[in-house]
PDB file of C-alpha atoms in Angstrom:
ATOM      1  CA  MET A1364      29.150 -25.182  30.185  1.00 36.00           C
ATOM      2  CA  THR A1365      28.179 -27.345  27.457  1.00 37.00           C
ATOM      3  CA  ALA A1366      24.390 -27.300  26.639  1.00 40.00           C
ATOM      4  CA  HIS A1367      22.904 -30.698  26.942  1.00 42.00           C
ATOM      5  CA  LYS A1368      23.044 -32.491  23.661  1.00 44.00           C
ATOM      6  CA  ASN A1369      20.031 -34.573  21.886  1.00 46.00           C
ATOM      7  CA  ASP A1370      20.425 -37.781  20.140  1.00 48.00           C
ATOM      8  CA  THR A1371      17.921 -36.946  17.497  1.00 49.00           C
ATOM      9  CA  ASN A1372      19.311 -33.515  16.852  1.00 55.00           C
ATOM     10  CA  PRO A1373      23.152 -32.929  17.295  1.00 48.00           C
ATOM     11  CA  THR A1374      22.805 -29.593  18.493  1.00 48.00           C
ATOM     12  CA  GLY A1375      22.388 -27.763  21.896  1.00 50.00           C
ATOM     13  CA  VAL A1376      18.685 -27.510  21.209  1.00 65.00           C
ATOM     14  CA  SER A1377      17.306 -30.341  23.361  1.00 76.00           C
ATOM     15  CA  ASP A1378      13.287 -29.618  23.315  1.00 89.00           C
ATOM     16  CA  PHE A1379      11.109 -27.270  21.115  1.00 95.00           C
ATOM     17  CA  LEU A1380       8.823 -24.498  22.740  1.00 94.00           C
ATOM     18  CA  LEU A1381       5.471 -24.105  21.213  1.00 95.00           C
ATOM     19  CA  ASN A1382       4.379 -20.517  21.018  1.00 90.00           C
ATOM     20  CA  CYS A1383       0.592 -20.166  20.469  1.00 86.00           C
ATOM     21  CA  PHE A1384      -1.123 -17.179  18.968  1.00 83.00           C
ATOM     22  CA  VAL A1385       1.925 -14.848  18.697  1.00 71.00           C
ATOM     23  CA  ARG A1386      -0.029 -11.887  17.221  1.00 74.00           C
ATOM     24  CA  SER A1387      -3.295 -12.442  19.470  1.00 74.00           C
ATOM     25  CA  PRO A1388      -2.160 -13.654  22.930  1.00 76.00           C
ATOM     26  CA  SER A1389      -5.502 -13.070  24.459  1.00 79.00           C
ATOM     27  CA  TRP A1390      -6.989 -15.801  22.362  1.00 81.00           C
ATOM     28  CA  GLN A1391      -5.509 -18.284  25.001  1.00 84.00           C
ATOM     29  CA  LEU A1392      -7.711 -16.929  27.736  1.00 82.00           C
ATOM     30  CA  TRP A1393     -11.053 -16.623  26.079  1.00 87.00           C
ATOM     31  CA  LEU A1394     -10.445 -20.018  24.155  1.00 91.00           C
ATOM     32  CA  SER A1395      -9.509 -22.166  27.025  1.00 92.00           C
ATOM     33  CA  LEU A1396     -12.936 -22.559  28.769  1.00 93.00           C
ATOM     34  CA  PRO A1397     -14.657 -23.542  25.553  1.00 94.00           C
ATOM     35  CA  LEU A1398     -11.823 -25.541  24.241  1.00 95.00           C
ATOM     36  CA  SER A1399     -11.944 -27.534  27.950  1.00 96.00           C
ATOM     37  CA  LEU A1400     -15.597 -28.227  27.512  1.00 96.00           C
ATOM     38  CA  LEU A1401     -15.505 -29.323  23.946  1.00 96.00           C
ATOM     39  CA  PHE A1402     -12.521 -31.608  25.177  1.00 97.00           C
ATOM     40  CA  LEU A1403     -14.685 -33.070  28.028  1.00 97.00           C
ATOM     41  CA  LEU A1404     -17.894 -33.255  25.784  1.00 96.00           C
ATOM     42  CA  ALA A1405     -15.748 -35.301  23.187  1.00 96.00           C
ATOM     43  CA  MET A1406     -14.192 -37.716  25.781  1.00 97.00           C
ATOM     44  CA  GLY A1407     -17.603 -38.200  27.528  1.00 95.00           C
ATOM     45  CA  ALA A1408     -19.649 -38.639  24.419  1.00 94.00           C
ATOM     46  CA  ASN A1409     -17.510 -40.903  22.862  1.00 96.00           C
ATOM     47  CA  ALA A1410     -16.892 -43.246  25.877  1.00 95.00           C
ATOM     48  CA  ILE A1411     -20.863 -43.431  26.229  1.00 93.00           C
ATOM     49  CA  LEU A1412     -21.268 -44.225  22.590  1.00 94.00           C
ATOM     50  CA  LEU A1413     -18.461 -46.963  22.848  1.00 95.00           C
ATOM     51  CA  ILE A1414     -19.947 -48.510  25.843  1.00 94.00           C
ATOM     52  CA  THR A1415     -23.454 -48.230  24.516  1.00 93.00           C
ATOM     53  CA  ILE A1416     -22.308 -50.280  21.395  1.00 93.00           C
ATOM     54  CA  GLN A1417     -20.568 -52.680  23.289  1.00 93.00           C
ATOM     55  CA  MET A1418     -23.354 -53.181  26.041  1.00 91.00           C
ATOM     56  CA  GLU A1419     -26.256 -53.357  23.560  1.00 91.00           C
ATOM     57  CA  ALA A1420     -26.655 -56.506  21.425  1.00 90.00           C
ATOM     58  CA  SER A1421     -28.987 -55.068  18.904  1.00 89.00           C
ATOM     59  CA  LEU A1422     -25.707 -52.655  17.764  1.00 92.00           C
ATOM     60  CA  HIS A1423     -23.614 -55.433  17.205  1.00 93.00           C
ATOM     61  CA  GLU A1424     -23.670 -54.671  13.481  1.00 93.00           C
ATOM     62  CA  PRO A1425     -21.025 -53.683  10.907  1.00 94.00           C
ATOM     63  CA  MET A1426     -22.388 -50.216  10.796  1.00 91.00           C
ATOM     64  CA  TYR A1427     -21.846 -49.637  14.577  1.00 93.00           C
ATOM     65  CA  TYR A1428     -18.627 -51.273  14.498  1.00 95.00           C
ATOM     66  CA  LEU A1429     -17.333 -48.633  11.850  1.00 94.00           C
ATOM     67  CA  LEU A1430     -18.550 -46.069  14.271  1.00 93.00           C
ATOM     68  CA  SER A1431     -16.974 -47.471  17.268  1.00 95.00           C
ATOM     69  CA  LEU A1432     -13.824 -47.190  15.286  1.00 96.00           C
ATOM     70  CA  LEU A1433     -14.317 -43.547  14.513  1.00 94.00           C
ATOM     71  CA  SER A1434     -15.006 -42.640  18.188  1.00 95.00           C
ATOM     72  CA  MET A1435     -11.949 -44.504  19.231  1.00 97.00           C
ATOM     73  CA  LEU A1436      -9.860 -42.440  16.546  1.00 96.00           C
ATOM     74  CA  ASP A1437     -11.587 -39.313  17.917  1.00 95.00           C
ATOM     75  CA  ILE A1438     -10.429 -40.111  21.569  1.00 97.00           C
ATOM     76  CA  ILE A1439      -6.784 -40.703  20.629  1.00 96.00           C
ATOM     77  CA  LEU A1440      -6.433 -37.650  18.493  1.00 95.00           C
ATOM     78  CA  CYS A1441      -8.127 -35.576  21.020  1.00 96.00           C
ATOM     79  CA  LEU A1442      -5.697 -36.883  23.787  1.00 97.00           C
ATOM     80  CA  THR A1443      -2.871 -36.395  21.776  1.00 96.00           C
ATOM     81  CA  VAL A1444      -3.599 -32.610  21.031  1.00 95.00           C
ATOM     82  CA  ILE A1445      -5.940 -31.130  23.429  1.00 96.00           C
ATOM     83  CA  PRO A1446      -4.625 -31.674  26.892  1.00 96.00           C
ATOM     84  CA  ASN A1447      -1.055 -30.271  25.339  1.00 95.00           C
ATOM     85  CA  VAL A1448      -2.755 -27.169  24.078  1.00 95.00           C
ATOM     86  CA  LEU A1449      -4.709 -26.523  27.800  1.00 95.00           C
ATOM     87  CA  ALA A1450      -1.325 -27.098  29.535  1.00 94.00           C
ATOM     88  CA  ILE A1451       0.198 -24.152  27.560  1.00 92.00           C
ATOM     89  CA  PHE A1452      -2.811 -22.264  27.868  1.00 91.00           C
ATOM     90  CA  TRP A1453      -3.192 -22.521  31.923  1.00 91.00           C
ATOM     91  CA  PHE A1454       0.272 -23.411  32.903  1.00 91.00           C
ATOM     92  CA  ASP A1455       2.624 -21.888  30.284  1.00 89.00           C
ATOM     93  CA  LEU A1456       4.209 -25.364  29.634  1.00 92.00           C
ATOM     94  CA  ARG A1457       5.306 -24.846  26.179  1.00 92.00           C
ATOM     95  CA  ALA A1458       8.293 -26.948  26.224  1.00 95.00           C
ATOM     96  CA  ILE A1459       8.094 -30.581  24.235  1.00 95.00           C
ATOM     97  CA  GLY A1460      10.647 -32.867  23.753  1.00 94.00           C
ATOM     98  CA  PHE A1461      11.979 -33.994  20.559  1.00 93.00           C
ATOM     99  CA  PRO A1462      10.582 -37.539  20.681  1.00 94.00           C
ATOM    100  CA  ALA A1463       7.217 -36.317  22.127  1.00 95.00           C
ATOM    101  CA  CYS A1464       7.109 -33.767  19.329  1.00 96.00           C
ATOM    102  CA  PHE A1465       7.641 -36.062  16.564  1.00 96.00           C
ATOM    103  CA  LEU A1466       5.212 -38.787  18.035  1.00 97.00           C
ATOM    104  CA  GLN A1467       2.510 -36.126  18.344  1.00 97.00           C
ATOM    105  CA  MET A1468       3.168 -35.068  14.557  1.00 96.00           C
ATOM    106  CA  TYR A1469       2.786 -38.685  13.501  1.00 97.00           C
ATOM    107  CA  ILE A1470      -0.397 -39.351  15.365  1.00 96.00           C
ATOM    108  CA  MET A1471      -1.962 -36.149  14.126  1.00 95.00           C
ATOM    109  CA  ASN A1472      -1.150 -37.148  10.403  1.00 94.00           C
ATOM    110  CA  SER A1473      -1.872 -40.572  10.467  1.00 96.00           C
ATOM    111  CA  PHE A1474      -5.114 -40.846  12.758  1.00 95.00           C
ATOM    112  CA  LEU A1475      -6.830 -37.719  10.568  1.00 92.00           C
ATOM    113  CA  ALA A1476      -6.075 -39.863   7.592  1.00 94.00           C
ATOM    114  CA  MET A1477      -7.673 -43.000   9.285  1.00 96.00           C
ATOM    115  CA  GLU A1478     -10.753 -40.965   9.941  1.00 94.00           C
ATOM    116  CA  SER A1479     -10.890 -39.819   6.488  1.00 93.00           C
ATOM    117  CA  CYS A1480     -10.547 -43.295   5.451  1.00 96.00           C
ATOM    118  CA  THR A1481     -13.307 -44.673   7.878  1.00 95.00           C
ATOM    119  CA  PHE A1482     -15.589 -42.013   6.357  1.00 93.00           C
ATOM    120  CA  MET A1483     -14.835 -43.421   2.995  1.00 95.00           C
ATOM    121  CA  ILE A1484     -15.638 -47.113   4.279  1.00 96.00           C
ATOM    122  CA  MET A1485     -18.858 -46.017   5.904  1.00 93.00           C
ATOM    123  CA  ALA A1486     -19.931 -44.246   2.607  1.00 92.00           C
ATOM    124  CA  PHE A1487     -19.477 -47.551   0.776  1.00 95.00           C
ATOM    125  CA  ASP A1488     -21.666 -49.150   3.515  1.00 94.00           C
ATOM    126  CA  ARG A1489     -24.208 -46.868   3.108  1.00 91.00           C
ATOM    127  CA  TYR A1490     -24.195 -47.042  -0.856  1.00 92.00           C
ATOM    128  CA  ILE A1491     -24.451 -50.733  -0.486  1.00 94.00           C
ATOM    129  CA  ALA A1492     -27.575 -50.532   2.145  1.00 90.00           C
ATOM    130  CA  ILE A1493     -29.511 -47.928  -0.309  1.00 88.00           C
ATOM    131  CA  CYS A1494     -28.526 -49.365  -3.701  1.00 89.00           C
ATOM    132  CA  HIS A1495     -28.075 -53.070  -3.263  1.00 92.00           C
ATOM    133  CA  PRO A1496     -30.049 -53.787  -0.166  1.00 89.00           C
ATOM    134  CA  LEU A1497     -30.614 -57.560  -0.768  1.00 93.00           C
ATOM    135  CA  ARG A1498     -26.880 -58.167  -1.038  1.00 95.00           C
ATOM    136  CA  TYR A1499     -25.986 -55.843   2.042  1.00 95.00           C
ATOM    137  CA  PRO A1500     -26.046 -58.821   4.458  1.00 95.00           C
ATOM    138  CA  SER A1501     -23.649 -61.033   2.236  1.00 96.00           C
ATOM    139  CA  ILE A1502     -21.414 -57.780   1.469  1.00 96.00           C
ATOM    140  CA  ILE A1503     -21.123 -55.877   4.689  1.00 96.00           C
ATOM    141  CA  THR A1504     -20.285 -58.567   7.330  1.00 96.00           C
ATOM    142  CA  ASP A1505     -18.184 -58.617  10.397  1.00 95.00           C
ATOM    143  CA  GLN A1506     -15.225 -60.158   8.309  1.00 96.00           C
ATOM    144  CA  PHE A1507     -15.706 -56.965   5.942  1.00 97.00           C
ATOM    145  CA  VAL A1508     -15.176 -54.614   9.017  1.00 96.00           C
ATOM    146  CA  VAL A1509     -12.260 -56.783  10.209  1.00 97.00           C
ATOM    147  CA  LYS A1510     -10.604 -56.310   6.508  1.00 97.00           C
ATOM    148  CA  ALA A1511     -11.647 -52.599   6.379  1.00 97.00           C
ATOM    149  CA  ALA A1512     -10.325 -51.889   9.790  1.00 97.00           C
ATOM    150  CA  THR A1513      -6.793 -53.580   8.564  1.00 97.00           C
ATOM    151  CA  PHE A1514      -6.934 -51.579   5.400  1.00 97.00           C
ATOM    152  CA  ILE A1515      -7.548 -48.311   7.384  1.00 97.00           C
ATOM    153  CA  LEU A1516      -4.694 -49.102   9.743  1.00 97.00           C
ATOM    154  CA  VAL A1517      -1.948 -50.500   7.406  1.00 97.00           C
ATOM    155  CA  ARG A1518      -2.447 -47.565   4.536  1.00 96.00           C
ATOM    156  CA  ASN A1519      -2.288 -44.814   6.980  1.00 96.00           C
ATOM    157  CA  VAL A1520       0.423 -46.205   9.416  1.00 96.00           C
ATOM    158  CA  LEU A1521       2.671 -46.852   6.619  1.00 96.00           C
ATOM    159  CA  ILE A1522       2.250 -43.982   4.227  1.00 96.00           C
ATOM    160  CA  THR A1523       2.266 -41.340   6.869  1.00 96.00           C
ATOM    161  CA  LEU A1524       5.389 -42.675   8.662  1.00 96.00           C
ATOM    162  CA  PRO A1525       7.981 -40.699   6.458  1.00 96.00           C
ATOM    163  CA  ILE A1526       6.432 -37.330   7.646  1.00 95.00           C
ATOM    164  CA  PRO A1527       7.900 -37.487  11.343  1.00 96.00           C
ATOM    165  CA  ILE A1528      11.021 -39.428  10.172  1.00 96.00           C
ATOM    166  CA  LEU A1529      11.854 -36.554   7.501  1.00 95.00           C
ATOM    167  CA  SER A1530      11.313 -33.782  10.171  1.00 94.00           C
ATOM    168  CA  ALA A1531      13.576 -35.712  12.839  1.00 93.00           C
ATOM    169  CA  ARG A1532      16.376 -36.103  10.290  1.00 92.00           C
ATOM    170  CA  LEU A1533      16.646 -32.453   9.723  1.00 92.00           C
ATOM    171  CA  HIS A1534      19.487 -30.395  11.358  1.00 90.00           C
ATOM    172  CA  TYR A1535      17.922 -27.928  14.059  1.00 89.00           C
ATOM    173  CA  CYS A1536      20.754 -25.456  14.721  1.00 83.00           C
ATOM    174  CA  GLY A1537      19.500 -23.344  17.346  1.00 78.00           C
ATOM    175  CA  ARG A1538      16.092 -21.817  16.467  1.00 84.00           C
ATOM    176  CA  ASN A1539      13.430 -24.005  18.788  1.00 90.00           C
ATOM    177  CA  VAL A1540      10.287 -21.860  18.910  1.00 93.00           C
ATOM    178  CA  ILE A1541       7.591 -23.510  16.979  1.00 94.00           C
ATOM    179  CA  GLU A1542       4.897 -20.668  16.004  1.00 90.00           C
ATOM    180  CA  ASN A1543       2.080 -23.112  16.828  1.00 91.00           C
ATOM    181  CA  CYS A1544       0.183 -24.859  19.559  1.00 92.00           C
ATOM    182  CA  ILE A1545       0.852 -28.292  18.299  1.00 94.00           C
ATOM    183  CA  CYS A1546       3.923 -30.061  16.428  1.00 95.00           C
ATOM    184  CA  ALA A1547       2.552 -29.490  12.939  1.00 92.00           C
ATOM    185  CA  ASN A1548       5.099 -30.827  10.362  1.00 92.00           C
ATOM    186  CA  MET A1549       5.702 -27.553   8.305  1.00 89.00           C
ATOM    187  CA  SER A1550       5.846 -25.308  11.540  1.00 90.00           C
ATOM    188  CA  VAL A1551       8.566 -27.721  13.171  1.00 94.00           C
ATOM    189  CA  SER A1552      10.465 -28.391   9.699  1.00 93.00           C
ATOM    190  CA  ARG A1553      10.916 -24.664   8.946  1.00 90.00           C
ATOM    191  CA  LEU A1554      13.110 -24.191  12.003  1.00 92.00           C
ATOM    192  CA  SER A1555      15.775 -26.324  10.538  1.00 91.00           C
ATOM    193  CA  CYS A1556      18.835 -25.046   8.717  1.00 89.00           C
ATOM    194  CA  ASN A1557      18.155 -27.378   5.717  1.00 90.00           C
ATOM    195  CA  ASP A1558      16.058 -27.326   2.721  1.00 91.00           C
ATOM    196  CA  VAL A1559      12.519 -28.454   3.614  1.00 92.00           C
ATOM    197  CA  ASN A1560      11.128 -28.934  -0.058  1.00 93.00           C
ATOM    198  CA  VAL A1561      11.184 -32.826   0.522  1.00 94.00           C
ATOM    199  CA  ASN A1562       8.885 -32.275   3.450  1.00 93.00           C
ATOM    200  CA  ARG A1563       6.670 -29.821   2.163  1.00 91.00           C
ATOM    201  CA  LEU A1564       6.168 -31.938  -1.049  1.00 94.00           C
ATOM    202  CA  TYR A1565       5.540 -35.148   0.680  1.00 95.00           C
ATOM    203  CA  GLN A1566       3.231 -33.493   3.138  1.00 90.00           C
ATOM    204  CA  PHE A1567       1.169 -32.043  -0.010  1.00 89.00           C
ATOM    205  CA  ALA A1568       1.439 -35.390  -2.102  1.00 91.00           C
ATOM    206  CA  ILE A1569      -0.116 -37.509   0.817  1.00 91.00           C
ATOM    207  CA  GLY A1570      -2.577 -34.897   1.915  1.00 85.00           C
ATOM    208  CA  TRP A1571      -4.175 -34.601  -1.632  1.00 86.00           C
ATOM    209  CA  THR A1572      -3.636 -38.341  -2.381  1.00 90.00           C
ATOM    210  CA  LEU A1573      -5.247 -39.851   0.784  1.00 91.00           C
ATOM    211  CA  LEU A1574      -7.841 -37.226   1.989  1.00 89.00           C
ATOM    212  CA  GLY A1575      -8.544 -36.347  -1.820  1.00 89.00           C
ATOM    213  CA  SER A1576      -8.930 -39.862  -2.931  1.00 93.00           C
ATOM    214  CA  ASP A1577     -11.326 -40.581   0.154  1.00 93.00           C
ATOM    215  CA  LEU A1578     -13.469 -37.331  -0.416  1.00 91.00           C
ATOM    216  CA  PHE A1579     -13.749 -38.088  -4.280  1.00 93.00           C
ATOM    217  CA  LEU A1580     -15.108 -41.670  -3.307  1.00 94.00           C
ATOM    218  CA  ILE A1581     -17.367 -40.353  -0.871  1.00 93.00           C
ATOM    219  CA  PHE A1582     -18.636 -37.940  -3.316  1.00 91.00           C
ATOM    220  CA  LEU A1583     -19.242 -40.598  -5.778  1.00 94.00           C
ATOM    221  CA  SER A1584     -21.017 -42.912  -3.197  1.00 93.00           C
ATOM    222  CA  TYR A1585     -23.617 -40.423  -2.476  1.00 90.00           C
ATOM    223  CA  THR A1586     -24.027 -39.150  -6.013  1.00 89.00           C
ATOM    224  CA  LEU A1587     -24.986 -42.881  -6.680  1.00 92.00           C
ATOM    225  CA  ILE A1588     -27.181 -43.067  -3.400  1.00 89.00           C
ATOM    226  CA  LEU A1589     -28.922 -39.597  -4.591  1.00 85.00           C
ATOM    227  CA  ARG A1590     -29.606 -41.015  -8.007  1.00 88.00           C
ATOM    228  CA  ALA A1591     -30.881 -44.347  -6.715  1.00 86.00           C
ATOM    229  CA  VAL A1592     -33.150 -42.427  -4.244  1.00 83.00           C
ATOM    230  CA  LEU A1593     -34.646 -40.262  -6.682  1.00 81.00           C
ATOM    231  CA  ARG A1594     -35.808 -43.418  -8.727  1.00 82.00           C
ATOM    232  CA  LEU A1595     -37.799 -44.639  -5.681  1.00 75.00           C
ATOM    233  CA  LYS A1596     -41.619 -44.508  -6.366  1.00 70.00           C
ATOM    234  CA  ALA A1597     -43.197 -45.641  -3.178  1.00 66.00           C
ATOM    235  CA  GLU A1598     -44.618 -43.072  -0.698  1.00 65.00           C
ATOM    236  CA  GLY A1599     -42.013 -42.098   2.030  1.00 69.00           C
ATOM    237  CA  ALA A1600     -39.289 -44.056   0.523  1.00 67.00           C
ATOM    238  CA  VAL A1601     -37.077 -41.177  -0.314  1.00 71.00           C
ATOM    239  CA  ALA A1602     -37.259 -39.753   3.169  1.00 74.00           C
ATOM    240  CA  LYS A1603     -36.537 -43.078   4.969  1.00 68.00           C
ATOM    241  CA  ALA A1604     -33.776 -43.876   2.673  1.00 69.00           C
ATOM    242  CA  LEU A1605     -31.884 -40.294   3.126  1.00 70.00           C
ATOM    243  CA  SER A1606     -32.184 -40.579   6.750  1.00 74.00           C
ATOM    244  CA  THR A1607     -30.322 -43.515   6.975  1.00 69.00           C
ATOM    245  CA  CYS A1608     -27.164 -41.879   5.573  1.00 78.00           C
ATOM    246  CA  GLY A1609     -28.302 -38.332   7.060  1.00 79.00           C
ATOM    247  CA  SER A1610     -25.948 -38.825  10.274  1.00 80.00           C
ATOM    248  CA  HIS A1611     -22.912 -40.083   8.390  1.00 81.00           C
ATOM    249  CA  PHE A1612     -23.329 -36.958   5.683  1.00 80.00           C
ATOM    250  CA  ILE A1613     -23.466 -34.561   8.622  1.00 82.00           C
ATOM    251  CA  LEU A1614     -20.165 -35.917  10.119  1.00 83.00           C
ATOM    252  CA  ILE A1615     -18.355 -35.848   6.795  1.00 85.00           C
ATOM    253  CA  LEU A1616     -19.622 -32.092   6.402  1.00 81.00           C
ATOM    254  CA  PHE A1617     -17.972 -31.410   9.971  1.00 79.00           C
ATOM    255  CA  PHE A1618     -14.822 -32.857   9.121  1.00 84.00           C
ATOM    256  CA  SER A1619     -14.296 -31.816   5.453  1.00 82.00           C
ATOM    257  CA  THR A1620     -15.745 -28.160   6.205  1.00 79.00           C
ATOM    258  CA  ILE A1621     -13.161 -27.510   8.822  1.00 75.00           C
ATOM    259  CA  LEU A1622     -10.312 -29.092   6.844  1.00 76.00           C
ATOM    260  CA  LEU A1623     -11.285 -26.924   3.849  1.00 76.00           C
ATOM    261  CA  VAL A1624     -11.401 -23.693   5.713  1.00 75.00           C
ATOM    262  CA  PHE A1625      -8.145 -24.582   7.331  1.00 71.00           C
ATOM    263  CA  ILE A1626      -6.591 -25.027   4.010  1.00 73.00           C
ATOM    264  CA  LEU A1627      -8.111 -21.860   2.448  1.00 72.00           C
ATOM    265  CA  THR A1628      -6.898 -19.758   5.422  1.00 70.00           C
ATOM    266  CA  HIS A1629      -3.279 -21.309   5.046  1.00 65.00           C
ATOM    267  CA  VAL A1630      -3.197 -20.594   1.288  1.00 69.00           C
ATOM    268  CA  ALA A1631      -4.417 -17.039   1.975  1.00 66.00           C
ATOM    269  CA  LYS A1632      -2.156 -16.508   5.029  1.00 64.00           C
ATOM    270  CA  ARG A1633      -0.863 -12.887   3.657  1.00 65.00           C
ATOM    271  CA  LYS A1634      -4.783 -11.939   3.977  1.00 75.00           C
ATOM    272  CA  VAL A1635      -5.520 -13.290   7.265  1.00 76.00           C
ATOM    273  CA  SER A1636      -3.652 -13.418  10.657  1.00 78.00           C
ATOM    274  CA  SER A1637      -1.483 -16.435  10.771  1.00 78.00           C
ATOM    275  CA  ASP A1638      -3.090 -17.238  14.403  1.00 83.00           C
ATOM    276  CA  VAL A1639      -6.398 -18.205  12.313  1.00 83.00           C
ATOM    277  CA  PRO A1640      -4.986 -21.422  10.714  1.00 84.00           C
ATOM    278  CA  ILE A1641      -3.418 -22.122  13.901  1.00 85.00           C
ATOM    279  CA  LEU A1642      -6.865 -21.991  15.652  1.00 87.00           C
ATOM    280  CA  LEU A1643      -8.693 -23.983  13.088  1.00 85.00           C
ATOM    281  CA  ASN A1644      -5.801 -26.733  13.209  1.00 86.00           C
ATOM    282  CA  VAL A1645      -6.706 -27.011  16.853  1.00 90.00           C
ATOM    283  CA  LEU A1646     -10.435 -26.907  16.813  1.00 89.00           C
ATOM    284  CA  HIS A1647     -10.149 -29.601  13.878  1.00 88.00           C
ATOM    285  CA  HIS A1648      -8.959 -32.000  16.316  1.00 91.00           C
ATOM    286  CA  VAL A1649     -11.958 -31.538  18.891  1.00 93.00           C
ATOM    287  CA  ILE A1650     -15.003 -30.034  17.154  1.00 91.00           C
ATOM    288  CA  PRO A1651     -15.918 -33.060  14.869  1.00 90.00           C
ATOM    289  CA  ALA A1652     -14.971 -35.430  17.966  1.00 93.00           C
ATOM    290  CA  ALA A1653     -17.312 -33.635  20.184  1.00 93.00           C
ATOM    291  CA  LEU A1654     -20.051 -33.538  17.621  1.00 90.00           C
ATOM    292  CA  ASN A1655     -19.817 -37.122  15.863  1.00 89.00           C
ATOM    293  CA  PRO A1656     -21.313 -39.205  18.651  1.00 90.00           C
ATOM    294  CA  ILE A1657     -23.805 -36.426  19.601  1.00 89.00           C
ATOM    295  CA  VAL A1658     -24.994 -36.493  15.809  1.00 87.00           C
ATOM    296  CA  TYR A1659     -25.611 -40.254  15.732  1.00 84.00           C
ATOM    297  CA  GLY A1660     -27.092 -40.503  19.230  1.00 82.00           C
ATOM    298  CA  VAL A1661     -29.742 -37.890  18.330  1.00 80.00           C
ATOM    299  CA  ARG A1662     -30.434 -39.256  14.996  1.00 80.00           C
ATOM    300  CA  THR A1663     -30.128 -43.033  15.244  1.00 84.00           C
ATOM    301  CA  GLN A1664     -33.232 -44.548  17.135  1.00 85.00           C
ATOM    302  CA  GLU A1665     -31.198 -47.587  18.091  1.00 87.00           C
ATOM    303  CA  ILE A1666     -28.376 -45.611  19.707  1.00 90.00           C
ATOM    304  CA  LYS A1667     -30.838 -43.653  21.563  1.00 89.00           C
ATOM    305  CA  GLN A1668     -32.514 -46.516  22.830  1.00 89.00           C
ATOM    306  CA  GLY A1669     -29.308 -48.183  23.680  1.00 89.00           C
ATOM    307  CA  ILE A1670     -28.144 -44.900  25.745  1.00 88.00           C
ATOM    308  CA  LYS A1671     -31.408 -44.644  27.694  1.00 87.00           C
ATOM    309  CA  LYS A1672     -30.972 -48.531  28.685  1.00 85.00           C
ATOM    310  CA  LEU A1673     -27.533 -47.619  29.615  1.00 83.00           C
ATOM    311  CA  LEU A1674     -28.412 -44.780  31.725  1.00 80.00           C
ATOM    312  CA  LYS A1675     -31.174 -46.767  33.476  1.00 81.00           C
ATOM    313  CA  LYS A1676     -28.742 -49.463  34.667  1.00 77.00           C
ATOM    314  CA  GLY A1677     -26.357 -46.948  35.758  1.00 65.00           C
ATOM    315  CA  TRP A1678     -28.986 -45.050  38.096  1.00 56.00           C
TER     316      TRP A1678
END
């Protein structure tokens, strides 16, 4: 009997099998509970934050619109990755079709790049607020947010599009077991019979170009903010100025620290278990998403008050 053929891949292979934690299978059991709790926390906290910003008129400002955009990106990223991983852990549903795999690959790459770009725009917002406070209302307007959101969308949607296209064009000649919990580009590409250097180089190039340039501009913004803050002479002015960008800085640390650890463990894969980068890759899609709204909710008085009002209405 002839095996079912797939249009994307002219072989007998019609789907991939995601093989999580090959060397540490027990991880699936103990990781499933905290992962599901983090997922529920991320969904609930981001939903509450979005509803609060929508319902509370005092939060209809550019800074909170950018925070809403970050929450929407977090929700989509979580929904793209975590339910699939939990389905593998709980029900052993390891099969994923070619179109679904390449779509997941695309969403992960493009939305992570969008998050990075959003952090960069938020850093610019804090720079203007602290270094040029009198010009802030004329620079950071609703129109600025619309233009920034358009830039975030267009830049990252177009530049990351070749990643799944390059992977989908490869010839998969029999091997279909992905040694990962998700359809990461190189985990999938290395199953093909073709040379994958172009895929590897493109992934590396856009990773450092997009994330590298964003992190450099964020670092530059905070360097200029710190320089301006240290010049303030008024009593309590330094603490007040730093508190306005403290939440944002904490979010950047969450995002960049997990990403940096993931890169370092991936580079040093001979010294650490290959399951460690896989674990970090999964956690990077849920930990920042769960913590981002909590940090802003706890540290920002306006959001805290808005959530209290929302909860009172609910009761």
